[in-house]
Coordinates of C-alpha atoms in Angstrom, one line a residue:
M1 CA -85.2 49.5 36.3
P2 CA -83.7 46.3 36.8
K3 CA -80.2 46.0 35.8
A4 CA -79.6 44.5 32.5
K5 CA -77.5 41.5 32.4
K6 CA -74.4 41.6 30.5
K7 CA -74.1 39.2 27.8
K8 CA -71.3 36.7 28.5
T9 CA -68.8 36.6 25.7
S10 CA -66.3 34.0 25.6
R11 CA -63.0 35.3 26.7
K12 CA -60.0 34.1 24.8
K13 CA -57.3 33.0 27.0
P14 CA -54.1 34.9 26.6
V15 CA -51.5 33.0 24.6
K16 CA -48.2 32.5 26.4
K17 CA -45.3 33.8 24.4
I18 CA -42.3 31.3 24.3
K19 CA -39.0 32.9 24.5
R20 CA -36.4 31.4 22.2
K21 CA -33.0 30.8 23.5
T22 CA -30.2 32.6 21.8
T23 CA -26.6 31.8 22.0
K24 CA -24.0 34.4 22.0
R25 CA -21.1 34.2 19.6
K26 CA -17.8 33.9 21.2
T27 CA -15.3 36.3 20.0
V28 CA -11.7 35.4 19.7
K29 CA -9.3 37.9 20.7
R30 CA -6.6 38.4 18.1
T31 CA -3.1 39.1 19.0
A32 CA -1.9 42.4 17.7
R33 CA 0.3 42.1 14.6
P34 CA 2.8 44.6 13.8
K35 CA 1.8 46.4 10.7
T36 CA 5.3 46.6 9.4
V37 CA 7.9 44.0 9.6
P38 CA 11.2 45.1 10.9
K39 CA 13.9 45.6 8.2
K40 CA 16.3 43.0 9.7
S41 CA 13.7 40.3 9.5
T42 CA 12.7 41.1 5.9
E43 CA 16.4 41.0 4.9
F44 CA 16.8 37.6 6.7
L45 CA 13.8 36.2 5.0
S46 CA 14.8 37.3 1.6
S47 CA 18.3 35.9 2.0
A48 CA 16.8 32.7 3.3
L49 CA 14.5 32.5 0.3
R50 CA 17.5 33.2 -2.1
E51 CA 19.5 30.4 -0.5
I52 CA 16.5 28.0 -0.8
E53 CA 16.1 29.0 -4.4
H54 CA 19.9 28.3 -5.0
Q55 CA 19.6 24.9 -3.2
L56 CA 16.4 24.1 -5.3
D57 CA 18.2 24.9 -8.5
A58 CA 21.2 22.7 -7.5
L59 CA 18.8 19.9 -6.7
K60 CA 17.1 20.3 -10.1
S61 CA 20.4 20.1 -11.9
Q62 CA 21.3 17.0 -9.9
K63 CA 18.0 15.4 -10.7
K64 CA 18.5 16.1 -14.4
A65 CA 22.0 14.6 -14.3
M66 CA 20.7 11.5 -12.5
E67 CA 17.9 11.1 -15.0
R68 CA 20.4 11.4 -17.9
D69 CA 22.7 8.8 -16.3
L70 CA 19.7 6.5 -15.7
Y71 CA 18.7 6.8 -19.3
L72 CA 22.1 6.0 -20.4
L73 CA 22.2 3.0 -18.1
A74 CA 18.9 1.8 -19.4
L75 CA 20.4 2.0 -23.0
D76 CA 23.5 0.1 -22.0
F77 CA 21.4 -2.5 -20.2
N78 CA 19.3 -2.9 -23.3
D79 CA 22.4 -3.3 -25.5
T80 CA 23.8 -5.8 -23.0
Q81 CA 20.6 -7.8 -23.1
N82 CA 20.6 -7.8 -26.9
Q83 CA 24.2 -9.0 -26.9
E84 CA 23.4 -11.8 -24.4
N85 CA 20.5 -12.9 -26.6
E86 CA 22.8 -12.9 -29.7
L87 CA 25.4 -15.0 -27.8
R88 CA 22.8 -17.4 -26.6
D89 CA 21.7 -17.9 -30.2
K90 CA 25.2 -18.5 -31.2
I91 CA 25.8 -21.0 -28.4
S92 CA 22.7 -22.9 -29.3
K93 CA 23.8 -23.1 -32.9
L94 CA 27.2 -24.3 -31.8
V95 CA 25.7 -26.9 -29.6
Q96 CA 23.6 -28.1 -32.5
K97 CA 26.7 -28.4 -34.7
E98 CA 28.6 -30.1 -32.0
S99 CA 25.8 -32.7 -31.7
E100 CA 25.9 -33.2 -35.5
L101 CA 29.6 -33.6 -35.5
S102 CA 29.6 -36.1 -32.6
T103 CA 27.0 -38.2 -34.5
K104 CA 29.3 -38.0 -37.6
K105 CA 32.3 -39.0 -35.5
T106 CA 30.5 -42.0 -34.1
N107 CA 29.4 -43.0 -37.7
L108 CA 33.0 -42.6 -39.0
K109 CA 34.3 -44.7 -36.1
V110 CA 31.9 -47.5 -37.0
E111 CA 32.8 -47.2 -40.7
T112 CA 36.6 -47.2 -39.9
Q113 CA 36.1 -50.4 -37.8
E114 CA 34.3 -52.0 -40.6
L115 CA 37.0 -51.0 -43.0
Q116 CA 39.6 -52.4 -40.6
E117 CA 37.8 -55.7 -40.4
K118 CA 37.7 -55.9 -44.2
I119 CA 41.4 -55.0 -44.4
N120 CA 42.1 -57.8 -41.9
K121 CA 40.1 -60.3 -43.9
V122 CA 41.9 -59.3 -47.2
T123 CA 45.3 -59.5 -45.5
K124 CA 44.3 -62.9 -44.0
I125 CA 43.2 -64.1 -47.4
N126 CA 46.3 -62.7 -49.0
A127 CA 48.5 -64.5 -46.4
E128 CA 46.6 -67.8 -47.1
M129 CA 47.1 -67.4 -50.8
K130 CA 50.8 -66.9 -50.4
G131 CA 50.9 -69.9 -48.1
M132 CA 49.3 -72.0 -50.9
E133 CA 51.8 -71.1 -53.5

């Protein structure tokens, strides 16, 4: 018998697998820390902290004192400004009175000159009348 022909089946081509690149994480070496801090350094740190706290308290008290002084200065400044305004008002009133008085003075001078002229006329007339007698 003749050989039977094999049916040709379409062969699928094998799919190439793509490898993904992976990056490795870098590890950082840590320096070894002592698990316990020596007694001398803890004492030193605690004394340094106490000293810093004392200095901080002193600075806070200085700040409060300066704020109080500043507040008092602000009050004094306001009082001084109020006094200055009052004195300016008084000065302006005095200047106004002075101008009124100077106008009165000039008016009185004019009136006295007029009176002097009248007195001179009267004395002249009186002298003429005596001369006629």
